[in-house]
């Protein structure tokens, strides 16, 4: 069964030859140059033959050209840490302007996508471009504390910045659309967490800008996703999102998977904890966990994956084991 057929059938809840599977990760250092990032992504895909490729540039790539200063300091997820934010006071939000996809980090990422497509082909290899939600980008240029303070004290100024970040993202997607280079987008929200704000606050301040991104999804982008990161994720707010699957920081409680399966018409993507299963686990533990998840979900509307960005320090034997276990299990 071809990858697209397997994924489409799994999303629809009809029988497949095996469980669809994808694991992803950052490539720190390589993510600063389009050719190096493309080569790392292609090599990773050729090694494990995942059912879709999630392209993960630097976590700050959408806002890098605003002038933030960041570096990879050894984070096990491969994420760059911001050392200088550009939003120091609420008035700074009104100075944000949309970026051009024809230069800088955005142009570099478009070149990376072109190289990935040239190397692995796009006919039966779905490529998804990671996109960070406008509110997530706002946190990347301001820091979480400044963002939350401005959201509650000067929401008008924050909305000005969110409008610019949304337009910048749409320009980037438009540049990708004209190629074409992807099967869909993988939108990440890191602020939709009950630990950070209430559902009312997120709906009022973040969802309209998320919706602008989701409304742009093209008819030929057949595989799209939303990932809700963070503890106590508001995954229930995305049950009506016009995407094919949802992914979130999985707590290990399998009732979450079933709850979302009942609420969301597409596929649930996840089931494996990046830390407990993929980083600290063993092949034997993984086999038990995957069998349990498959039984719990009745093998329907499930894409097996991790629960976040992935750890670059996860044992390769565990990645090989996941791939082998999925091949051996009947759905």
PDB file of C-alpha atoms in Angstrom:
ATOM      1  CA  UNK A   1       0.000   0.000   0.000  1.00  0.00           C
ATOM      2  CA  UNK A   2       1.384   3.408  -0.949  1.00  0.00           C
ATOM      3  CA  UNK A   3       1.933   5.975   1.783  1.00  0.00           C
ATOM      4  CA  UNK A   4      -0.785   8.336   0.635  1.00  0.00           C
ATOM      5  CA  UNK A   5      -3.341   5.544   0.411  1.00  0.00           C
ATOM      6  CA  UNK A   6      -2.326   4.215   3.834  1.00  0.00           C
ATOM      7  CA  UNK A   7      -2.635   7.647   5.441  1.00  0.00           C
ATOM      8  CA  UNK A   8      -5.917   8.547   3.759  1.00  0.00           C
ATOM      9  CA  UNK A   9      -7.466   5.230   4.723  1.00  0.00           C
ATOM     10  CA  UNK A  10      -6.254   5.537   8.306  1.00  0.00           C
ATOM     11  CA  UNK A  11      -7.657   9.071   8.570  1.00  0.00           C
ATOM     12  CA  UNK A  12     -10.998   7.840   7.237  1.00  0.00           C
ATOM     13  CA  UNK A  13     -11.035   4.956   9.711  1.00  0.00           C
ATOM     14  CA  UNK A  14     -11.001   2.143   7.169  1.00  0.00           C
ATOM     15  CA  UNK A  15      -8.640  -0.878   7.225  1.00  0.00           C
ATOM     16  CA  UNK A  16      -4.964  -0.418   6.283  1.00  0.00           C
ATOM     17  CA  UNK A  17      -2.132  -2.839   5.683  1.00  0.00           C
ATOM     18  CA  UNK A  18      -0.273  -1.538   8.734  1.00  0.00           C
ATOM     19  CA  UNK A  19      -0.341   1.330  11.185  1.00  0.00           C
ATOM     20  CA  UNK A  20       0.923   4.627   9.659  1.00  0.00           C
ATOM     21  CA  UNK A  21       4.000   5.894  11.468  1.00  0.00           C
ATOM     22  CA  UNK A  22       6.204   8.960  11.603  1.00  0.00           C
ATOM     23  CA  UNK A  23       8.820  10.180  14.061  1.00  0.00           C
ATOM     24  CA  UNK A  24      10.494  13.551  13.686  1.00  0.00           C
ATOM     25  CA  UNK A  25      13.289  15.659  15.175  1.00  0.00           C
ATOM     26  CA  UNK A  26      15.252  18.865  14.859  1.00  0.00           C
ATOM     27  CA  UNK A  27      18.744  18.969  13.339  1.00  0.00           C
ATOM     28  CA  UNK A  28      20.557  21.649  15.356  1.00  0.00           C
ATOM     29  CA  UNK A  29      23.441  23.325  13.564  1.00  0.00           C
ATOM     30  CA  UNK A  30      22.362  21.898  10.227  1.00  0.00           C
ATOM     31  CA  UNK A  31      19.186  24.007  10.507  1.00  0.00           C
ATOM     32  CA  UNK A  32      21.236  27.158   9.868  1.00  0.00           C
ATOM     33  CA  UNK A  33      21.908  26.234   6.224  1.00  0.00           C
ATOM     34  CA  UNK A  34      19.304  25.050   3.737  1.00  0.00           C
ATOM     35  CA  UNK A  35      21.476  22.431   2.011  1.00  0.00           C
ATOM     36  CA  UNK A  36      22.670  20.878   5.276  1.00  0.00           C
ATOM     37  CA  UNK A  37      19.165  20.733   6.716  1.00  0.00           C
ATOM     38  CA  UNK A  38      17.763  19.194   3.545  1.00  0.00           C
ATOM     39  CA  UNK A  39      20.486  16.549   3.499  1.00  0.00           C
ATOM     40  CA  UNK A  40      19.869  15.632   7.153  1.00  0.00           C
ATOM     41  CA  UNK A  41      16.116  15.368   6.583  1.00  0.00           C
ATOM     42  CA  UNK A  42      16.575  13.234   3.468  1.00  0.00           C
ATOM     43  CA  UNK A  43      19.093  10.921   5.158  1.00  0.00           C
ATOM     44  CA  UNK A  44      16.780  10.503   8.159  1.00  0.00           C
ATOM     45  CA  UNK A  45      13.851   9.641   5.900  1.00  0.00           C
ATOM     46  CA  UNK A  46      15.863   7.220   3.811  1.00  0.00           C
ATOM     47  CA  UNK A  47      17.053   5.463   6.958  1.00  0.00           C
ATOM     48  CA  UNK A  48      13.605   4.909   8.522  1.00  0.00           C
ATOM     49  CA  UNK A  49      11.103   5.324   5.672  1.00  0.00           C
ATOM     50  CA  UNK A  50       8.433   7.141   7.714  1.00  0.00           C
ATOM     51  CA  UNK A  51       4.973   7.510   6.188  1.00  0.00           C
ATOM     52  CA  UNK A  52       5.340  11.293   6.029  1.00  0.00           C
ATOM     53  CA  UNK A  53       8.197  13.723   6.393  1.00  0.00           C
ATOM     54  CA  UNK A  54       7.793  16.555   8.865  1.00  0.00           C
ATOM     55  CA  UNK A  55      10.300  19.235   7.877  1.00  0.00           C
ATOM     56  CA  UNK A  56      11.568  20.898  11.054  1.00  0.00           C
ATOM     57  CA  UNK A  57      13.755  23.950  10.541  1.00  0.00           C
ATOM     58  CA  UNK A  58      15.025  26.004  13.475  1.00  0.00           C
ATOM     59  CA  UNK A  59      12.221  26.576  15.968  1.00  0.00           C
ATOM     60  CA  UNK A  60      12.695  30.338  15.433  1.00  0.00           C
ATOM     61  CA  UNK A  61      12.905  30.331  11.636  1.00  0.00           C
ATOM     62  CA  UNK A  62       9.702  32.323  11.087  1.00  0.00           C
ATOM     63  CA  UNK A  63      10.917  35.179  13.321  1.00  0.00           C
ATOM     64  CA  UNK A  64      14.696  34.980  12.941  1.00  0.00           C
ATOM     65  CA  UNK A  65      14.856  37.985  10.626  1.00  0.00           C
ATOM     66  CA  UNK A  66      13.201  40.263  13.156  1.00  0.00           C
ATOM     67  CA  UNK A  67      16.556  40.453  14.885  1.00  0.00           C
ATOM     68  CA  UNK A  68      16.306  38.043  17.786  1.00  0.00           C
ATOM     69  CA  UNK A  69      19.553  36.455  18.918  1.00  0.00           C
ATOM     70  CA  UNK A  70      19.471  32.716  19.542  1.00  0.00           C
ATOM     71  CA  UNK A  71      21.772  29.723  19.721  1.00  0.00           C
ATOM     72  CA  UNK A  72      21.655  25.998  20.194  1.00  0.00           C
ATOM     73  CA  UNK A  73      23.125  25.428  23.649  1.00  0.00           C
ATOM     74  CA  UNK A  74      22.745  21.667  23.821  1.00  0.00           C
ATOM     75  CA  UNK A  75      18.983  21.313  24.269  1.00  0.00           C
ATOM     76  CA  UNK A  76      18.118  17.633  23.903  1.00  0.00           C
ATOM     77  CA  UNK A  77      15.180  18.460  21.646  1.00  0.00           C
ATOM     78  CA  UNK A  78      17.494  20.381  19.343  1.00  0.00           C
ATOM     79  CA  UNK A  79      15.752  23.715  19.938  1.00  0.00           C
ATOM     80  CA  UNK A  80      17.567  27.025  19.853  1.00  0.00           C
ATOM     81  CA  UNK A  81      17.383  29.235  22.936  1.00  0.00           C
ATOM     82  CA  UNK A  82      16.670  32.939  22.549  1.00  0.00           C
ATOM     83  CA  UNK A  83      19.260  35.168  24.191  1.00  0.00           C
ATOM     84  CA  UNK A  84      17.836  38.509  23.061  1.00  0.00           C
ATOM     85  CA  UNK A  85      14.158  39.259  22.515  1.00  0.00           C
ATOM     86  CA  UNK A  86      13.057  42.194  20.393  1.00  0.00           C
ATOM     87  CA  UNK A  87       9.889  43.035  22.337  1.00  0.00           C
ATOM     88  CA  UNK A  88      10.893  44.928  25.467  1.00  0.00           C
ATOM     89  CA  UNK A  89       7.718  46.956  26.026  1.00  0.00           C
ATOM     90  CA  UNK A  90       4.145  46.750  24.809  1.00  0.00           C
ATOM     91  CA  UNK A  91       4.604  49.564  22.282  1.00  0.00           C
ATOM     92  CA  UNK A  92       7.156  47.433  20.413  1.00  0.00           C
ATOM     93  CA  UNK A  93       4.331  45.226  19.089  1.00  0.00           C
ATOM     94  CA  UNK A  94       3.179  48.093  16.888  1.00  0.00           C
ATOM     95  CA  UNK A  95       6.560  48.196  15.105  1.00  0.00           C
ATOM     96  CA  UNK A  96       6.361  44.584  13.808  1.00  0.00           C
ATOM     97  CA  UNK A  97       5.977  44.340  10.021  1.00  0.00           C
ATOM     98  CA  UNK A  98       5.483  41.257   7.805  1.00  0.00           C
ATOM     99  CA  UNK A  99       8.657  39.675   6.451  1.00  0.00           C
ATOM    100  CA  UNK A 100       9.369  38.911   2.799  1.00  0.00           C
ATOM    101  CA  UNK A 101       9.688  35.218   1.845  1.00  0.00           C
ATOM    102  CA  UNK A 102      12.126  36.218  -0.877  1.00  0.00           C
ATOM    103  CA  UNK A 103      15.053  36.739   1.462  1.00  0.00           C
ATOM    104  CA  UNK A 104      16.536  35.701   4.766  1.00  0.00           C
ATOM    105  CA  UNK A 105      15.467  32.676   6.773  1.00  0.00           C
ATOM    106  CA  UNK A 106      12.161  32.272   4.933  1.00  0.00           C
ATOM    107  CA  UNK A 107      13.819  32.117   1.520  1.00  0.00           C
ATOM    108  CA  UNK A 108      16.348  29.677   2.950  1.00  0.00           C
ATOM    109  CA  UNK A 109      13.564  27.385   4.127  1.00  0.00           C
ATOM    110  CA  UNK A 110      11.865  27.456   0.733  1.00  0.00           C
ATOM    111  CA  UNK A 111      15.182  26.416  -0.794  1.00  0.00           C
ATOM    112  CA  UNK A 112      15.411  23.591   1.754  1.00  0.00           C
ATOM    113  CA  UNK A 113      11.966  22.330   0.718  1.00  0.00           C
ATOM    114  CA  UNK A 114      12.993  22.406  -2.945  1.00  0.00           C
ATOM    115  CA  UNK A 115      16.086  20.321  -2.159  1.00  0.00           C
ATOM    116  CA  UNK A 116      14.088  17.812  -0.109  1.00  0.00           C
ATOM    117  CA  UNK A 117      11.577  17.374  -2.923  1.00  0.00           C
ATOM    118  CA  UNK A 118      14.318  16.955  -5.507  1.00  0.00           C
ATOM    119  CA  UNK A 119      15.977  14.241  -3.440  1.00  0.00           C
ATOM    120  CA  UNK A 120      13.039  12.104  -2.328  1.00  0.00           C
ATOM    121  CA  UNK A 121      10.244  13.074  -4.712  1.00  0.00           C
ATOM    122  CA  UNK A 122       6.796  14.156  -3.640  1.00  0.00           C
ATOM    123  CA  UNK A 123       4.529  11.711  -5.503  1.00  0.00           C
ATOM    124  CA  UNK A 124       4.298   9.147  -2.719  1.00  0.00           C
ATOM    125  CA  UNK A 125       6.296  10.898  -0.004  1.00  0.00           C
ATOM    126  CA  UNK A 126       4.136  13.442   1.829  1.00  0.00           C
ATOM    127  CA  UNK A 127       6.192  16.421   2.982  1.00  0.00           C
ATOM    128  CA  UNK A 128       4.762  18.626   5.724  1.00  0.00           C
ATOM    129  CA  UNK A 129       6.188  22.054   6.518  1.00  0.00           C
ATOM    130  CA  UNK A 130       6.273  22.982  10.197  1.00  0.00           C
ATOM    131  CA  UNK A 131       4.541  26.305  10.897  1.00  0.00           C
ATOM    132  CA  UNK A 132       4.372  27.975  14.291  1.00  0.00           C
ATOM    133  CA  UNK A 133       1.121  29.670  15.239  1.00  0.00           C
ATOM    134  CA  UNK A 134       1.177  33.489  15.417  1.00  0.00           C
ATOM    135  CA  UNK A 135       0.858  33.399  19.219  1.00  0.00           C
ATOM    136  CA  UNK A 136       3.787  30.978  19.392  1.00  0.00           C
ATOM    137  CA  UNK A 137       5.827  33.333  17.199  1.00  0.00           C
ATOM    138  CA  UNK A 138       4.870  36.198  19.510  1.00  0.00           C
ATOM    139  CA  UNK A 139       6.329  34.275  22.440  1.00  0.00           C
ATOM    140  CA  UNK A 140       9.480  33.643  20.397  1.00  0.00           C
ATOM    141  CA  UNK A 141      10.141  37.364  19.922  1.00  0.00           C
ATOM    142  CA  UNK A 142       8.955  38.557  23.336  1.00  0.00           C
ATOM    143  CA  UNK A 143       9.351  35.739  25.806  1.00  0.00           C
ATOM    144  CA  UNK A 144       6.401  34.115  27.528  1.00  0.00           C
ATOM    145  CA  UNK A 145       6.259  36.469  30.523  1.00  0.00           C
ATOM    146  CA  UNK A 146       6.238  39.645  28.392  1.00  0.00           C
ATOM    147  CA  UNK A 147       3.652  38.173  26.042  1.00  0.00           C
ATOM    148  CA  UNK A 148       1.256  37.201  28.832  1.00  0.00           C
ATOM    149  CA  UNK A 149       1.649  40.579  30.514  1.00  0.00           C
ATOM    150  CA  UNK A 150       0.904  42.466  27.298  1.00  0.00           C
ATOM    151  CA  UNK A 151      -1.991  40.151  26.482  1.00  0.00           C
ATOM    152  CA  UNK A 152      -3.678  41.113  29.745  1.00  0.00           C
ATOM    153  CA  UNK A 153      -2.684  44.777  29.992  1.00  0.00           C
ATOM    154  CA  UNK A 154      -2.350  45.983  26.363  1.00  0.00           C
ATOM    155  CA  UNK A 155      -4.182  43.492  24.130  1.00  0.00           C
ATOM    156  CA  UNK A 156      -4.668  46.104  21.406  1.00  0.00           C
ATOM    157  CA  UNK A 157      -0.924  46.450  20.928  1.00  0.00           C
ATOM    158  CA  UNK A 158      -0.387  42.684  21.004  1.00  0.00           C
ATOM    159  CA  UNK A 159      -3.076  42.231  18.325  1.00  0.00           C
ATOM    160  CA  UNK A 160      -1.167  44.634  16.109  1.00  0.00           C
ATOM    161  CA  UNK A 161       1.882  42.400  16.342  1.00  0.00           C
ATOM    162  CA  UNK A 162      -0.150  39.223  15.851  1.00  0.00           C
ATOM    163  CA  UNK A 163      -1.683  40.678  12.690  1.00  0.00           C
ATOM    164  CA  UNK A 164       1.800  41.309  11.269  1.00  0.00           C
ATOM    165  CA  UNK A 165       3.068  37.838  12.255  1.00  0.00           C
ATOM    166  CA  UNK A 166       0.014  36.236  10.655  1.00  0.00           C
ATOM    167  CA  UNK A 167       0.510  38.160   7.407  1.00  0.00           C
ATOM    168  CA  UNK A 168       4.187  37.214   7.369  1.00  0.00           C
ATOM    169  CA  UNK A 169       3.271  33.522   7.750  1.00  0.00           C
ATOM    170  CA  UNK A 170       0.667  33.742   4.985  1.00  0.00           C
ATOM    171  CA  UNK A 171       3.213  35.308   2.628  1.00  0.00           C
ATOM    172  CA  UNK A 172       5.574  32.417   3.361  1.00  0.00           C
ATOM    173  CA  UNK A 173       2.825  29.873   2.647  1.00  0.00           C
ATOM    174  CA  UNK A 174       1.895  31.664  -0.560  1.00  0.00           C
ATOM    175  CA  UNK A 175       5.508  31.424  -1.736  1.00  0.00           C
ATOM    176  CA  UNK A 176       5.442  27.671  -1.015  1.00  0.00           C
ATOM    177  CA  UNK A 177       2.108  27.245  -2.777  1.00  0.00           C
ATOM    178  CA  UNK A 178       3.406  28.643  -6.042  1.00  0.00           C
ATOM    179  CA  UNK A 179       6.124  25.960  -6.315  1.00  0.00           C
ATOM    180  CA  UNK A 180       4.355  23.517  -5.171  1.00  0.00           C
ATOM    181  CA  UNK A 181       6.464  21.822  -2.511  1.00  0.00           C
ATOM    182  CA  UNK A 182       4.344  20.253   0.222  1.00  0.00           C
ATOM    183  CA  UNK A 183       1.429  17.945   0.967  1.00  0.00           C
ATOM    184  CA  UNK A 184       0.355  20.155   3.856  1.00  0.00           C
ATOM    185  CA  UNK A 185       1.339  22.093   6.955  1.00  0.00           C
ATOM    186  CA  UNK A 186       2.077  21.004  10.508  1.00  0.00           C
ATOM    187  CA  UNK A 187       0.994  23.949  12.681  1.00  0.00           C
ATOM    188  CA  UNK A 188       2.405  24.084  16.202  1.00  0.00           C
ATOM    189  CA  UNK A 189       0.794  25.933  19.100  1.00  0.00           C
ATOM    190  CA  UNK A 190       2.930  26.198  22.226  1.00  0.00           C
ATOM    191  CA  UNK A 191       0.686  28.624  24.102  1.00  0.00           C
ATOM    192  CA  UNK A 192      -2.577  26.646  24.115  1.00  0.00           C
ATOM    193  CA  UNK A 193      -1.967  25.378  27.637  1.00  0.00           C
ATOM    194  CA  UNK A 194      -4.151  25.709  30.712  1.00  0.00           C
ATOM    195  CA  UNK A 195      -0.908  26.297  32.647  1.00  0.00           C
ATOM    196  CA  UNK A 196      -0.416  29.586  30.787  1.00  0.00           C
ATOM    197  CA  UNK A 197      -3.869  31.021  30.209  1.00  0.00           C
ATOM    198  CA  UNK A 198      -7.562  30.295  30.289  1.00  0.00           C
ATOM    199  CA  UNK A 199      -9.483  28.859  27.381  1.00  0.00           C
ATOM    200  CA  UNK A 200     -11.363  32.159  27.134  1.00  0.00           C
ATOM    201  CA  UNK A 201      -8.093  34.091  26.768  1.00  0.00           C
ATOM    202  CA  UNK A 202      -6.752  31.719  24.137  1.00  0.00           C
ATOM    203  CA  UNK A 203      -9.980  31.789  22.134  1.00  0.00           C
ATOM    204  CA  UNK A 204     -10.054  35.588  22.189  1.00  0.00           C
ATOM    205  CA  UNK A 205      -6.393  36.344  21.502  1.00  0.00           C
ATOM    206  CA  UNK A 206      -4.983  33.384  19.582  1.00  0.00           C
ATOM    207  CA  UNK A 207      -7.694  31.478  17.760  1.00  0.00           C
ATOM    208  CA  UNK A 208      -8.638  34.177  15.218  1.00  0.00           C
ATOM    209  CA  UNK A 209      -5.023  34.259  14.001  1.00  0.00           C
ATOM    210  CA  UNK A 210      -4.767  30.449  14.013  1.00  0.00           C
ATOM    211  CA  UNK A 211      -7.920  30.367  11.933  1.00  0.00           C
ATOM    212  CA  UNK A 212      -6.439  32.741   9.362  1.00  0.00           C
ATOM    213  CA  UNK A 213      -3.589  30.255   8.840  1.00  0.00           C
ATOM    214  CA  UNK A 214      -5.911  27.243   8.713  1.00  0.00           C
ATOM    215  CA  UNK A 215      -8.285  29.006   6.322  1.00  0.00           C
ATOM    216  CA  UNK A 216      -5.374  29.379   3.887  1.00  0.00           C
ATOM    217  CA  UNK A 217      -4.879  25.598   3.554  1.00  0.00           C
ATOM    218  CA  UNK A 218      -4.985  24.780  -0.149  1.00  0.00           C
ATOM    219  CA  UNK A 219      -7.289  22.160  -1.711  1.00  0.00           C
ATOM    220  CA  UNK A 220      -4.308  20.099  -2.860  1.00  0.00           C
ATOM    221  CA  UNK A 221      -2.732  20.129   0.613  1.00  0.00           C
ATOM    222  CA  UNK A 222      -4.278  16.817   1.591  1.00  0.00           C
ATOM    223  CA  UNK A 223      -2.321  16.120   4.792  1.00  0.00           C
ATOM    224  CA  UNK A 224      -2.408  18.865   7.438  1.00  0.00           C
ATOM    225  CA  UNK A 225      -1.962  18.788  11.190  1.00  0.00           C
ATOM    226  CA  UNK A 226      -2.157  20.795  14.379  1.00  0.00           C
ATOM    227  CA  UNK A 227       0.171  20.053  17.273  1.00  0.00           C
ATOM    228  CA  UNK A 228      -0.683  21.385  20.751  1.00  0.00           C
ATOM    229  CA  UNK A 229       2.447  21.512  22.875  1.00  0.00           C
ATOM    230  CA  UNK A 230       2.863  22.042  26.597  1.00  0.00           C
ATOM    231  CA  UNK A 231       1.513  20.625  29.823  1.00  0.00           C
ATOM    232  CA  UNK A 232      -2.276  20.614  30.198  1.00  0.00           C
ATOM    233  CA  UNK A 233      -2.758  21.216  26.452  1.00  0.00           C
ATOM    234  CA  UNK A 234      -6.038  22.680  25.202  1.00  0.00           C
ATOM    235  CA  UNK A 235      -6.369  19.968  22.575  1.00  0.00           C
ATOM    236  CA  UNK A 236     -10.162  20.073  22.904  1.00  0.00           C
ATOM    237  CA  UNK A 237     -10.182  23.588  21.384  1.00  0.00           C
ATOM    238  CA  UNK A 238      -8.890  22.167  18.107  1.00  0.00           C
ATOM    239  CA  UNK A 239     -11.464  19.399  17.658  1.00  0.00           C
ATOM    240  CA  UNK A 240     -13.081  21.376  14.813  1.00  0.00           C
ATOM    241  CA  UNK A 241      -9.817  22.353  13.106  1.00  0.00           C
ATOM    242  CA  UNK A 242      -9.908  21.739   9.313  1.00  0.00           C
ATOM    243  CA  UNK A 243      -6.933  19.372   9.374  1.00  0.00           C
ATOM    244  CA  UNK A 244      -6.489  15.645   8.897  1.00  0.00           C
ATOM    245  CA  UNK A 245      -4.838  14.839  12.241  1.00  0.00           C
ATOM    246  CA  UNK A 246      -4.062  16.231  15.687  1.00  0.00           C
ATOM    247  CA  UNK A 247      -0.951  15.736  17.817  1.00  0.00           C
ATOM    248  CA  UNK A 248      -0.308  16.948  21.362  1.00  0.00           C
ATOM    249  CA  UNK A 249       1.966  16.453  24.354  1.00  0.00           C
ATOM    250  CA  UNK A 250       0.756  13.011  25.333  1.00  0.00           C
ATOM    251  CA  UNK A 251       0.588  12.488  29.109  1.00  0.00           C
ATOM    252  CA  UNK A 252       0.523   8.718  28.825  1.00  0.00           C
ATOM    253  CA  UNK A 253      -3.164   8.552  29.678  1.00  0.00           C
ATOM    254  CA  UNK A 254      -4.669   6.525  26.850  1.00  0.00           C
ATOM    255  CA  UNK A 255      -8.114   7.941  27.639  1.00  0.00           C
ATOM    256  CA  UNK A 256      -6.841  11.185  26.028  1.00  0.00           C
ATOM    257  CA  UNK A 257      -6.449   9.340  22.734  1.00  0.00           C
ATOM    258  CA  UNK A 258      -9.917   7.891  22.889  1.00  0.00           C
ATOM    259  CA  UNK A 259     -11.412  11.217  23.994  1.00  0.00           C
ATOM    260  CA  UNK A 260      -9.962  13.012  20.997  1.00  0.00           C
ATOM    261  CA  UNK A 261     -10.896  10.171  18.659  1.00  0.00           C
ATOM    262  CA  UNK A 262     -14.523  10.667  19.725  1.00  0.00           C
ATOM    263  CA  UNK A 263     -14.379  14.470  19.418  1.00  0.00           C
ATOM    264  CA  UNK A 264     -12.273  14.874  16.261  1.00  0.00           C
ATOM    265  CA  UNK A 265     -13.354  13.466  12.877  1.00  0.00           C
ATOM    266  CA  UNK A 266      -9.815  12.925  11.564  1.00  0.00           C
ATOM    267  CA  UNK A 267      -6.951  10.846  12.904  1.00  0.00           C
ATOM    268  CA  UNK A 268      -5.284  10.959  16.294  1.00  0.00           C
ATOM    269  CA  UNK A 269      -1.510  11.234  15.893  1.00  0.00           C
ATOM    270  CA  UNK A 270       0.662  10.167  18.800  1.00  0.00           C
ATOM    271  CA  UNK A 271       0.534   7.473  21.445  1.00  0.00           C
ATOM    272  CA  UNK A 272       4.249   7.435  22.242  1.00  0.00           C
ATOM    273  CA  UNK A 273       5.875   9.657  24.830  1.00  0.00           C
ATOM    274  CA  UNK A 274       9.014  11.332  23.496  1.00  0.00           C
ATOM    275  CA  UNK A 275      10.702  10.863  26.874  1.00  0.00           C
ATOM    276  CA  UNK A 276       9.257   7.760  28.524  1.00  0.00           C
ATOM    277  CA  UNK A 277       8.989   5.590  25.434  1.00  0.00           C
ATOM    278  CA  UNK A 278      11.382   6.881  22.788  1.00  0.00           C
ATOM    279  CA  UNK A 279      14.188   8.333  24.904  1.00  0.00           C
ATOM    280  CA  UNK A 280      14.246   6.229  28.052  1.00  0.00           C
ATOM    281  CA  UNK A 281      12.469   3.134  26.798  1.00  0.00           C
ATOM    282  CA  UNK A 282      13.760  -0.108  25.334  1.00  0.00           C
ATOM    283  CA  UNK A 283      12.657  -2.108  22.292  1.00  0.00           C
ATOM    284  CA  UNK A 284      10.782  -4.503  24.601  1.00  0.00           C
ATOM    285  CA  UNK A 285       8.951  -1.631  26.324  1.00  0.00           C
ATOM    286  CA  UNK A 286       8.096  -0.111  22.971  1.00  0.00           C
ATOM    287  CA  UNK A 287       6.622  -3.352  21.684  1.00  0.00           C
ATOM    288  CA  UNK A 288       4.368  -3.598  24.733  1.00  0.00           C
ATOM    289  CA  UNK A 289       3.345   0.077  24.501  1.00  0.00           C
ATOM    290  CA  UNK A 290       2.539  -0.069  20.785  1.00  0.00           C
ATOM    291  CA  UNK A 291       0.483  -3.257  21.167  1.00  0.00           C
ATOM    292  CA  UNK A 292      -1.442  -1.629  23.996  1.00  0.00           C
ATOM    293  CA  UNK A 293      -2.125   1.552  22.014  1.00  0.00           C
ATOM    294  CA  UNK A 294      -3.211  -0.403  18.949  1.00  0.00           C
ATOM    295  CA  UNK A 295      -5.630  -2.459  21.031  1.00  0.00           C
ATOM    296  CA  UNK A 296      -6.978   0.592  22.877  1.00  0.00           C
ATOM    297  CA  UNK A 297      -7.645   2.482  19.646  1.00  0.00           C
ATOM    298  CA  UNK A 298      -8.951  -0.604  17.839  1.00  0.00           C
ATOM    299  CA  UNK A 299      -6.444   0.087  15.067  1.00  0.00           C
ATOM    300  CA  UNK A 300      -8.570   2.864  13.554  1.00  0.00           C
ATOM    301  CA  UNK A 301      -7.943   6.572  12.929  1.00  0.00           C
ATOM    302  CA  UNK A 302      -4.504   6.358  14.488  1.00  0.00           C
ATOM    303  CA  UNK A 303      -1.125   7.550  13.222  1.00  0.00           C
ATOM    304  CA  UNK A 304       1.631   6.358  15.528  1.00  0.00           C
ATOM    305  CA  UNK A 305       4.036   9.160  16.477  1.00  0.00           C
ATOM    306  CA  UNK A 306       5.772  10.893  19.339  1.00  0.00           C
ATOM    307  CA  UNK A 307       4.281  13.640  21.431  1.00  0.00           C
ATOM    308  CA  UNK A 308       6.409  16.718  20.793  1.00  0.00           C
ATOM    309  CA  UNK A 309       9.577  17.733  18.970  1.00  0.00           C
ATOM    310  CA  UNK A 310      11.393  14.476  19.559  1.00  0.00           C
ATOM    311  CA  UNK A 311      14.739  14.087  21.340  1.00  0.00           C
ATOM    312  CA  UNK A 312      17.880  14.176  19.255  1.00  0.00           C
ATOM    313  CA  UNK A 313      19.453  11.959  21.948  1.00  0.00           C
ATOM    314  CA  UNK A 314      16.866   9.169  21.639  1.00  0.00           C
ATOM    315  CA  UNK A 315      18.622   5.817  21.060  1.00  0.00           C
ATOM    316  CA  UNK A 316      18.635   4.883  17.406  1.00  0.00           C
ATOM    317  CA  UNK A 317      17.859   1.324  18.434  1.00  0.00           C
ATOM    318  CA  UNK A 318      14.513   2.581  19.716  1.00  0.00           C
ATOM    319  CA  UNK A 319      13.713   4.270  16.419  1.00  0.00           C
ATOM    320  CA  UNK A 320      14.607   1.104  14.529  1.00  0.00           C
ATOM    321  CA  UNK A 321      12.513  -0.911  16.948  1.00  0.00           C
ATOM    322  CA  UNK A 322       9.410   1.236  16.433  1.00  0.00           C
ATOM    323  CA  UNK A 323       9.754   0.842  12.678  1.00  0.00           C
ATOM    324  CA  UNK A 324      10.198  -2.925  12.956  1.00  0.00           C
ATOM    325  CA  UNK A 325       7.375  -3.411  15.471  1.00  0.00           C
ATOM    326  CA  UNK A 326       4.857  -1.554  13.300  1.00  0.00           C
ATOM    327  CA  UNK A 327       5.787  -3.736  10.315  1.00  0.00           C
ATOM    328  CA  UNK A 328       5.214  -6.876  12.360  1.00  0.00           C
ATOM    329  CA  UNK A 329       1.832  -5.983  13.841  1.00  0.00           C
ATOM    330  CA  UNK A 330      -1.430  -6.557  12.032  1.00  0.00           C
ATOM    331  CA  UNK A 331      -4.012  -3.763  12.262  1.00  0.00           C
TER     332      UNK A 331
END
